[in-house]
């Protein structure tokens, strides 16, 4: 959601709020180091890898962000500000971190001077000018734990307007001036609806709930194919090298060595053990395909990593040919051990493995297209000489467009229609019937009650007009309405002759 603030660049703050597990002061400290993650192993069931790109993602949206998090009995605030570092002329990123006790709301400090300096940085370079305002932000986290992130000083276009458009749609956040046929590329609401492969969370944008989609069940005639990945050796070796680099960094800097030495060493051993085991075990995935019948132009491959969307609408093979496999959509959820995403979650580091996956999905797409029988659909074309409609049933003819242009009956391979004197043999179209839905007793009763209420209202209006003298000769009208009302309330008390009289009377007076 957004909060207007004219004092900031762009005129608003972009806020993210969750009711998750939150972070302790130590976990919040780990957060500020680029590339640090507890999600690298297959033992982790967390979505994504480094979260959803907090540092790299937020720095693309705005110049600064401030984080508020609650967990257990502490509340922690973290300021990540490019404005602060640029203004103070700093050569490295300095991140103030301060914690308070949840119960007493007293600061948790071991160095009063350091706390005072950090608070002065908060007051000067964040939208909150006092400790009271900072503590009030923790109240927005209504549960016992959770996290709130406020991004401000958002990026601007050359025109001076914010890159994010929050005015066009009051319940959406859009990329300004970017309107493609694919709303997921410019609408945050549309993008978050498909962001997760198997969503089990509530997402709200501008206080309006997002209708998330479970893509495998959103398309017509879905079909699933098992797929075995190749060896994950390349990815595993990269992970091992990263763990070794972490150890070297911890040893080079004494101030970090004491804090990270044991933890990094344990993590390295765990990664070595798990990933070396993964070298010998290919992964079994499932490629899922379906038809987007609502919009056939929106097709392609959706590639998820640890249930988080990385690539969407990737065109492969038949999609690159105009009119081929239109509307066919494929999707796959790839584990981290098979493909490694980039920091911004928009591409994959393992380009070779990724291209191999797309090639495999191309082959499976062709097989899916054959399995569902669309490629075997009959095609009808008009013969040039005899002007008779002929049936072309060969999928090869359809794909090669052999029927286009000028052609004659002699060009048809089948003996039944390869001469102009042969009659047309068009297939019959099945005859359908309309099955009207009968009203249930409750629906009939509701319909009758609504009808009585409408006539009662009309009767009251006429009575008020008669009493005021604004309508003359209204007695027949009132009698007709009264009889009709009695018929609706007590239909069993009237004979067929009486009913015909009432209907005739009403028609005579109101037509």
Coordinates of C-alpha atoms in Angstrom, one line a residue:
X1 CA 0.0 0.0 0.0
X2 CA 1.1 3.6 -0.4
X3 CA 1.0 6.6 2.0
X4 CA 1.1 10.1 0.6
X5 CA 4.0 12.4 1.8
X6 CA 4.7 15.5 -0.2
X7 CA 8.0 16.1 1.6
X8 CA 9.5 13.0 -0.1
X9 CA 10.7 12.5 -3.7
X10 CA 7.7 11.1 -5.7
X11 CA 5.2 12.3 -3.1
X12 CA 4.5 9.0 -1.5
X13 CA 5.9 6.1 0.5
X14 CA 5.6 2.5 -0.7
X15 CA 4.8 0.1 2.2
X16 CA 5.0 -3.6 2.6
X17 CA 3.5 -5.3 5.7
X18 CA 3.3 -9.0 6.6
X19 CA 2.2 -11.0 9.6
X20 CA 5.0 -13.6 9.3
X21 CA 7.6 -14.8 11.7
X22 CA 9.5 -11.5 12.0
X23 CA 13.2 -11.2 12.8
X24 CA 15.3 -11.1 15.9
X25 CA 18.1 -8.4 16.1
X26 CA 20.6 -11.0 14.9
X27 CA 18.5 -12.1 12.0
X28 CA 18.0 -8.4 11.0
X29 CA 21.7 -7.9 11.2
X30 CA 22.3 -10.9 8.8
X31 CA 19.8 -9.3 6.5
X32 CA 22.1 -6.4 5.5
X33 CA 24.8 -8.6 4.1
X34 CA 24.4 -9.1 0.3
X35 CA 24.1 -12.7 -0.7
X36 CA 23.6 -14.1 2.8
X37 CA 20.8 -16.7 2.9
X38 CA 19.5 -19.6 4.9
X39 CA 17.5 -20.8 1.9
X40 CA 20.3 -22.4 -0.1
X41 CA 19.8 -26.0 0.9
X42 CA 17.1 -28.3 -0.1
X43 CA 16.2 -28.7 3.5
X44 CA 14.7 -25.2 3.5
X45 CA 11.0 -25.1 2.6
X46 CA 10.9 -21.3 2.3
X47 CA 9.7 -19.7 -0.9
X48 CA 12.3 -18.1 -3.1
X49 CA 15.9 -17.9 -2.0
X50 CA 17.0 -14.5 -0.5
X51 CA 13.4 -13.5 0.2
X52 CA 12.0 -11.6 -2.7
X53 CA 15.0 -9.4 -3.3
X54 CA 14.7 -7.0 -0.4
X55 CA 17.9 -5.0 -0.9
X56 CA 18.3 -5.2 -4.7
X57 CA 14.6 -4.9 -5.3
X58 CA 14.0 -2.0 -2.9
X59 CA 17.0 0.0 -4.2
X60 CA 15.6 -0.3 -7.7
X61 CA 12.3 1.2 -6.6
X62 CA 13.6 3.9 -4.3
X63 CA 16.8 5.3 -2.8
X64 CA 16.0 4.5 0.8
X65 CA 14.0 2.0 2.9
X66 CA 13.4 1.5 6.6
X67 CA 12.4 -1.8 8.1
X68 CA 10.4 -2.5 11.3
X69 CA 10.2 -6.1 12.6
X70 CA 8.9 -7.8 15.7
X71 CA 9.8 -11.2 17.0
X72 CA 9.6 -12.7 20.5
X73 CA 10.2 -9.9 22.9
X74 CA 12.1 -7.4 20.7
X75 CA 11.3 -4.8 18.1
X76 CA 14.1 -4.0 15.6
X77 CA 14.5 -1.1 13.2
X78 CA 16.9 -1.1 10.2
X79 CA 17.7 1.9 8.0
X80 CA 19.1 1.2 4.5
X81 CA 19.7 4.6 3.0
X82 CA 21.6 5.7 -0.1
X83 CA 20.7 9.3 0.6
X84 CA 22.5 9.0 4.0
X85 CA 25.7 7.6 2.5
X86 CA 25.8 10.0 -0.4
X87 CA 25.1 13.1 1.7
X88 CA 27.7 12.1 4.3
X89 CA 30.2 11.2 1.6
X90 CA 30.6 7.6 2.8
X91 CA 32.6 5.1 0.7
X92 CA 30.8 2.1 2.2
X93 CA 27.2 1.4 3.2
X94 CA 26.6 2.0 6.9
X95 CA 23.3 0.6 8.2
X96 CA 21.9 1.8 11.6
X97 CA 20.2 -0.9 13.5
X98 CA 18.4 -0.4 16.8
X99 CA 16.1 -2.6 19.0
X100 CA 13.5 -2.0 21.7
X101 CA 11.8 -4.3 24.2
X102 CA 8.3 -5.2 23.1
X103 CA 6.9 -5.0 26.6
X104 CA 8.5 -1.9 28.1
X105 CA 9.4 -0.1 24.8
X106 CA 12.7 0.7 26.2
X107 CA 15.8 0.6 24.0
X108 CA 18.0 -2.5 24.1
X109 CA 21.4 -1.0 24.1
X110 CA 24.9 -1.7 25.4
X111 CA 26.4 1.6 24.1
X112 CA 24.5 4.8 24.8
X113 CA 26.6 6.9 22.5
X114 CA 26.2 4.5 19.6
X115 CA 22.4 4.5 20.2
X116 CA 22.3 8.3 20.2
X117 CA 24.2 8.5 16.9
X118 CA 21.9 5.9 15.3
X119 CA 18.8 7.7 16.4
X120 CA 20.0 11.0 15.0
X121 CA 20.5 9.3 11.7
X122 CA 17.0 7.9 11.8
X123 CA 15.5 11.3 12.6
X124 CA 17.4 13.0 9.8
X125 CA 17.2 10.5 6.9
X126 CA 13.9 8.7 7.5
X127 CA 10.3 10.0 7.2
X128 CA 10.0 9.7 11.0
X129 CA 11.3 12.6 13.1
X130 CA 11.2 11.3 16.6
X131 CA 11.5 8.1 18.6
X132 CA 7.7 8.2 19.3
X133 CA 7.0 8.2 15.5
X134 CA 9.4 5.3 15.0
X135 CA 7.7 3.3 17.8
X136 CA 4.3 4.0 16.3
X137 CA 5.3 2.1 13.2
X138 CA 5.6 -1.1 15.2
X139 CA 1.9 -0.7 16.0
X140 CA 1.0 -1.3 12.3
X141 CA 2.3 -4.8 12.8
X142 CA -0.9 -5.9 14.6
X143 CA 0.3 -9.4 15.5
X144 CA 2.9 -10.7 17.9
X145 CA 5.3 -10.9 15.0
X146 CA 5.8 -9.6 11.5
X147 CA 7.6 -7.1 9.4
X148 CA 6.9 -3.7 7.9
X149 CA 9.1 -2.2 5.1
X150 CA 8.7 1.5 4.0
X151 CA 10.4 2.5 0.7
X152 CA 10.7 6.2 0.1
X153 CA 12.3 8.7 -2.3
X154 CA 11.1 6.6 -5.2
X155 CA 12.7 6.7 -8.6
X156 CA 11.5 9.3 -11.1
X157 CA 11.2 9.3 -14.9
X158 CA 12.8 12.0 -17.1
X159 CA 9.5 13.8 -16.9
X160 CA 9.8 14.1 -13.2
X161 CA 6.9 11.8 -12.5
X162 CA 7.3 8.7 -10.4
X163 CA 8.1 5.4 -12.2
X164 CA 5.2 3.8 -10.2
X165 CA 1.7 5.0 -11.0
X166 CA -0.6 4.9 -8.0
X167 CA -3.3 7.3 -9.4
X168 CA -4.7 5.6 -12.5
X169 CA -6.1 2.7 -10.5
X170 CA -6.9 3.3 -6.9
X171 CA -6.5 -0.4 -6.0
X172 CA -3.4 -1.2 -8.0
X173 CA 0.2 0.0 -8.4
X174 CA 1.3 0.1 -12.0
X175 CA 4.5 0.9 -14.0
X176 CA 3.8 4.4 -15.5
X177 CA 3.4 4.6 -19.2
X178 CA 3.8 0.8 -19.8
X179 CA 0.7 -0.8 -21.2
X180 CA 1.3 -4.1 -22.9
X181 CA -1.1 -6.8 -23.9
X182 CA 0.3 -8.7 -20.9
X183 CA -1.0 -7.0 -17.7
X184 CA 1.4 -9.0 -15.5
X185 CA 4.3 -6.9 -17.0
X186 CA 2.9 -3.5 -15.8
X187 CA 0.3 -4.3 -13.1
X188 CA 1.4 -5.3 -9.6
X189 CA -2.1 -6.8 -8.9
X190 CA -1.9 -9.0 -12.0
X191 CA 1.7 -9.9 -11.3
X192 CA 1.2 -10.9 -7.7
X193 CA -1.8 -13.0 -8.7
X194 CA 0.6 -15.5 -10.5
X195 CA 3.7 -14.8 -8.4
X196 CA 3.6 -18.1 -6.6
X197 CA 3.2 -21.5 -8.1
X198 CA 1.1 -22.9 -5.3
X199 CA -0.1 -19.8 -3.3
X200 CA -1.3 -20.2 0.2
X201 CA -1.3 -16.7 1.5
X202 CA -3.5 -13.6 1.4
X203 CA -2.2 -10.6 -0.6
X204 CA -3.7 -7.1 -0.4
X205 CA -2.8 -4.1 -2.6
X206 CA -4.2 -0.8 -1.5
X207 CA -6.4 -2.5 1.0
X208 CA -8.0 -4.6 -1.7
X209 CA -7.5 -8.4 -1.8
X210 CA -5.7 -10.0 -4.7
X211 CA -7.4 -12.9 -6.3
X212 CA -4.4 -15.3 -6.5
X213 CA -4.3 -17.9 -9.2
X214 CA -3.2 -21.6 -9.0
X215 CA -2.0 -21.7 -12.6
X216 CA -2.0 -25.5 -13.1
X217 CA -5.8 -25.4 -12.6
X218 CA -6.5 -22.1 -14.5
X219 CA -6.3 -23.5 -18.0
X220 CA -8.3 -25.7 -20.3
X221 CA -7.4 -29.4 -20.7
X222 CA -4.3 -29.4 -18.5
X223 CA -1.8 -32.3 -18.9
X224 CA 1.3 -33.1 -16.8
X225 CA 4.5 -34.8 -18.1
X226 CA 7.3 -36.1 -15.9
X227 CA 10.7 -34.7 -16.7
X228 CA 14.1 -35.7 -15.4
X229 CA 16.7 -33.0 -15.1
X230 CA 20.3 -33.4 -16.0
X231 CA 23.1 -33.5 -13.4
X232 CA 23.2 -30.5 -11.1
X233 CA 27.0 -30.6 -10.8
X234 CA 27.5 -27.0 -12.1
X235 CA 25.1 -25.5 -9.6
X236 CA 26.4 -27.5 -6.7
X237 CA 30.0 -26.5 -7.4
X238 CA 29.1 -22.8 -7.5
X239 CA 27.4 -23.2 -4.1
X240 CA 30.4 -24.8 -2.6
X241 CA 32.7 -22.0 -3.9
X242 CA 30.4 -19.4 -2.4
X243 CA 30.6 -21.1 1.0
X244 CA 34.4 -21.1 0.7
X245 CA 34.4 -17.4 -0.1
X246 CA 32.2 -16.7 3.0
X247 CA 34.8 -18.5 5.1
X248 CA 37.7 -16.5 3.7
X249 CA 35.8 -13.2 4.3
X250 CA 35.2 -14.1 7.9
X251 CA 38.9 -14.9 8.4
X252 CA 40.1 -11.7 6.8
X253 CA 38.1 -9.3 9.0
X254 CA 38.6 -9.7 12.7
X255 CA 35.5 -7.9 13.6
X256 CA 33.4 -10.3 11.5
X257 CA 35.4 -13.4 12.3
X258 CA 34.3 -13.8 15.9
X259 CA 30.7 -13.3 14.9
X260 CA 30.5 -15.5 11.8
X261 CA 33.4 -18.0 12.1
X262 CA 31.5 -20.9 13.7
X263 CA 28.2 -20.2 11.9
X264 CA 29.9 -20.0 8.4
X265 CA 31.9 -23.1 9.0
X266 CA 28.9 -25.1 10.0
X267 CA 27.0 -23.8 7.0
X268 CA 29.8 -24.7 4.7
X269 CA 29.9 -28.3 6.0
X270 CA 26.1 -28.6 5.6
X271 CA 26.2 -27.3 2.0
X272 CA 29.1 -29.5 1.1
X273 CA 27.3 -32.6 2.3
X274 CA 24.0 -31.8 0.8
X275 CA 25.2 -30.6 -2.6
X276 CA 27.7 -33.3 -3.1
X277 CA 24.9 -35.8 -2.6
X278 CA 22.8 -33.9 -5.1
X279 CA 25.6 -34.4 -7.7
X280 CA 24.6 -38.0 -8.1
X281 CA 20.8 -37.6 -8.0
X282 CA 18.9 -36.0 -11.0
X283 CA 15.7 -34.2 -10.2
X284 CA 12.3 -35.3 -11.3
X285 CA 10.1 -32.5 -12.2
X286 CA 6.6 -32.2 -13.8
X287 CA 6.0 -30.0 -16.9
X288 CA 2.3 -28.9 -16.9
X289 CA 0.6 -27.6 -20.0
X290 CA -2.8 -26.2 -20.7
X291 CA -4.8 -23.9 -23.1
X292 CA -5.5 -20.3 -22.3
X293 CA -8.9 -20.1 -23.9
X294 CA -9.8 -16.7 -22.5
X295 CA -7.0 -15.0 -24.3
X296 CA -5.2 -17.1 -26.9
X297 CA -2.6 -14.4 -27.6
X298 CA -1.3 -14.8 -24.0
X299 CA 0.8 -18.0 -24.2
X300 CA 4.3 -19.2 -23.4
X301 CA 6.3 -20.8 -20.7
X302 CA 6.1 -19.9 -17.0
X303 CA 9.3 -20.9 -15.1
X304 CA 9.1 -20.9 -11.3
X305 CA 12.0 -21.4 -8.9
X306 CA 11.2 -22.7 -5.4
X307 CA 7.6 -21.8 -6.2
X308 CA 8.5 -18.2 -7.0
X309 CA 7.9 -16.9 -10.6
X310 CA 11.2 -16.0 -12.4
X311 CA 10.3 -16.0 -16.1
X312 CA 6.9 -15.7 -17.8
X313 CA 5.5 -15.9 -21.3
X314 CA 8.7 -17.4 -22.7
X315 CA 8.1 -18.3 -26.4
X316 CA 9.5 -21.6 -27.5
X317 CA 9.5 -23.6 -30.8
X318 CA 5.9 -23.5 -32.2
X319 CA 5.1 -20.2 -30.4
X320 CA 7.7 -18.5 -32.6
X321 CA 5.7 -19.4 -35.7
X322 CA 2.6 -17.3 -36.3
X323 CA -0.6 -19.2 -35.7
X324 CA 1.1 -22.3 -34.2
X325 CA 0.1 -23.7 -30.8
X326 CA -1.8 -20.5 -30.0
X327 CA -3.0 -20.2 -26.4
X328 CA -0.8 -23.1 -25.2
X329 CA 0.8 -22.4 -21.8
X330 CA 3.5 -24.4 -20.0
X331 CA 4.7 -24.2 -16.5
X332 CA 7.3 -25.8 -14.2
X333 CA 8.6 -25.3 -10.7
X334 CA 12.3 -25.8 -10.7
X335 CA 14.2 -26.5 -7.4
X336 CA 17.2 -24.4 -6.4
X337 CA 19.5 -27.3 -6.9
X338 CA 18.7 -27.4 -10.7
X339 CA 18.6 -23.6 -11.5
X340 CA 20.0 -20.6 -9.7
X341 CA 18.1 -17.3 -10.0
X342 CA 19.7 -13.9 -10.2
X343 CA 19.4 -11.5 -7.4
X344 CA 16.6 -9.6 -9.0
X345 CA 14.6 -12.8 -9.6
X346 CA 14.1 -12.0 -13.3
X347 CA 16.5 -14.4 -14.9
X348 CA 18.7 -17.5 -14.2
X349 CA 22.5 -17.6 -13.6
X350 CA 22.8 -21.0 -15.2
X351 CA 22.1 -20.0 -18.8
X352 CA 23.1 -23.3 -20.3
X353 CA 20.9 -25.3 -18.0
X354 CA 18.0 -22.8 -18.5
X355 CA 18.2 -23.1 -22.3
X356 CA 18.3 -26.8 -22.1
X357 CA 15.1 -26.7 -20.0
X358 CA 13.4 -24.5 -22.6
X359 CA 14.4 -26.9 -25.4
X360 CA 12.9 -29.7 -23.5
X361 CA 9.7 -27.8 -22.9
X362 CA 9.5 -27.2 -26.6
X363 CA 9.5 -30.9 -27.3
X364 CA 6.9 -31.5 -24.7
X365 CA 4.7 -28.7 -26.0
X366 CA 4.6 -30.3 -29.4
X367 CA 3.7 -33.6 -27.8
X368 CA 0.9 -32.0 -25.7
X369 CA -0.5 -30.3 -28.8
X370 CA -0.8 -33.7 -30.5
X371 CA -2.2 -35.4 -27.4
X372 CA -5.1 -33.0 -27.0
X373 CA -6.0 -33.4 -30.6
X374 CA -6.2 -29.8 -31.7
X375 CA -3.6 -30.4 -34.4
X376 CA -6.0 -33.1 -35.9
X377 CA -8.9 -30.7 -36.3
X378 CA -10.5 -30.7 -39.7
X379 CA -9.8 -27.8 -42.0
X380 CA -12.2 -26.7 -44.8
X381 CA -11.1 -24.9 -47.9
X382 CA -12.9 -23.8 -51.1
X383 CA -11.7 -25.4 -54.4
X384 CA -10.7 -22.8 -57.0
X385 CA -12.4 -24.4 -60.1
X386 CA -15.6 -26.2 -58.9
X387 CA -16.1 -23.9 -55.9
X388 CA -16.9 -26.8 -53.6
X389 CA -15.8 -27.0 -50.0
X390 CA -13.4 -29.8 -49.4
X391 CA -12.1 -31.2 -46.1
X392 CA -8.4 -31.2 -45.4
X393 CA -7.8 -33.6 -42.5
X394 CA -4.0 -33.8 -42.7
X395 CA -2.2 -32.0 -39.9
X396 CA 0.8 -31.8 -42.2
X397 CA -1.1 -29.9 -44.8
X398 CA -2.4 -27.5 -42.1
X399 CA 1.0 -26.8 -40.7
X400 CA 2.6 -26.3 -44.1
X401 CA -0.2 -24.1 -45.3
X402 CA -0.6 -26.2 -48.5
X403 CA -4.2 -25.2 -48.7
X404 CA -3.5 -21.5 -49.0
X405 CA -3.6 -19.8 -52.4
X406 CA -5.0 -21.4 -55.6
X407 CA -5.6 -25.1 -55.4
X408 CA -7.9 -27.7 -57.1
X409 CA -9.6 -30.9 -56.1
X410 CA -6.8 -32.9 -57.9
X411 CA -4.4 -31.7 -55.2
X412 CA -6.3 -33.6 -52.5
X413 CA -4.6 -37.0 -51.8
X414 CA -7.8 -38.8 -50.8
X415 CA -9.8 -40.6 -53.6
X416 CA -13.2 -39.5 -52.3
X417 CA -12.8 -35.8 -53.1
X418 CA -9.9 -35.5 -55.6
X419 CA -12.3 -34.8 -58.6
X420 CA -14.5 -31.8 -59.2
X421 CA -17.5 -34.0 -59.9
X422 CA -17.4 -35.4 -56.4
X423 CA -20.2 -34.0 -54.1
X424 CA -19.3 -32.0 -51.0
X425 CA -18.9 -34.2 -47.9
X426 CA -19.1 -31.7 -45.1
X427 CA -19.6 -33.2 -41.6
X428 CA -22.9 -32.6 -39.9
X429 CA -23.0 -30.2 -37.0
X430 CA -24.5 -31.7 -33.8
X431 CA -27.8 -30.3 -32.7
X432 CA -28.0 -28.8 -29.3
X433 CA -30.9 -28.3 -26.9
X434 CA -31.5 -25.6 -24.3
X435 CA -32.1 -27.0 -20.8
X436 CA -33.8 -24.4 -18.8
X437 CA -33.0 -24.4 -15.1
X438 CA -36.1 -24.9 -13.0
X439 CA -36.5 -22.6 -10.0
X440 CA -36.1 -24.2 -6.6
X441 CA -38.9 -23.9 -4.0
X442 CA -36.8 -21.2 -2.2
X443 CA -36.2 -19.3 -5.4
X444 CA -39.9 -19.4 -6.2
X445 CA -40.8 -18.2 -2.8
X446 CA -38.3 -15.3 -3.0
X447 CA -39.7 -14.4 -6.5
X448 CA -43.2 -14.3 -5.1
X449 CA -42.3 -12.2 -2.1
X450 CA -40.4 -9.7 -4.3
X451 CA -43.5 -9.5 -6.6
X452 CA -45.8 -8.8 -3.6
X453 CA -43.5 -6.2 -2.2
X454 CA -43.4 -4.4 -5.6
X455 CA -47.2 -4.3 -5.9
X456 CA -47.6 -3.2 -2.3
X457 CA -45.3 -0.3 -3.0
X458 CA -47.3 0.7 -6.1
X459 CA -50.6 0.4 -4.1
X460 CA -49.3 2.7 -1.4
X461 CA -48.2 5.3 -3.9
X462 CA -51.6 5.3 -5.6
X463 CA -53.4 5.5 -2.2
X464 CA -51.3 8.5 -1.3
X465 CA -52.0 10.2 -4.6
X466 CA -55.8 9.6 -4.2
X467 CA -55.8 11.0 -0.7
X468 CA -54.0 14.1 -1.9
X469 CA -56.5 14.6 -4.8
X470 CA -53.7 14.5 -7.4
X471 CA -55.3 11.5 -9.2
X472 CA -58.9 11.3 -10.3
X473 CA -60.9 8.2 -11.1
X474 CA -58.2 6.0 -9.4
X475 CA -60.6 3.6 -7.7
X476 CA -60.6 1.1 -10.6
X477 CA -56.8 1.1 -10.4
X478 CA -56.8 0.5 -6.7
X479 CA -59.3 -2.3 -7.1
X480 CA -57.2 -4.0 -9.8
X481 CA -54.0 -3.7 -7.7
X482 CA -55.9 -5.0 -4.6
X483 CA -57.2 -8.0 -6.5
X484 CA -53.8 -8.7 -8.0
X485 CA -52.1 -8.5 -4.6
X486 CA -54.7 -10.9 -3.2
X487 CA -54.0 -13.3 -6.0
X488 CA -50.2 -13.2 -5.3
X489 CA -50.8 -13.8 -1.5
X490 CA -53.5 -16.4 -1.7
X491 CA -53.5 -18.0 -5.2
X492 CA -55.4 -21.1 -4.0
X493 CA -58.4 -19.0 -3.0
X494 CA -59.1 -18.0 -6.6
X495 CA -60.7 -20.0 -9.4
X496 CA -59.4 -20.0 -13.0
X497 CA -62.4 -17.8 -14.1
X498 CA -61.6 -15.3 -11.3
X499 CA -58.0 -15.2 -12.2
X500 CA -58.8 -14.4 -15.9
X501 CA -61.1 -11.6 -14.7
X502 CA -58.4 -10.1 -12.5
X503 CA -55.8 -10.2 -15.3
X504 CA -58.3 -8.7 -17.8
X505 CA -59.3 -6.0 -15.4
X506 CA -55.6 -5.1 -14.8
X507 CA -54.9 -5.0 -18.5
X508 CA -58.0 -2.9 -19.2
X509 CA -57.1 -0.2 -16.6
X510 CA -53.3 -0.1 -17.2
X511 CA -52.8 -0.6 -20.9

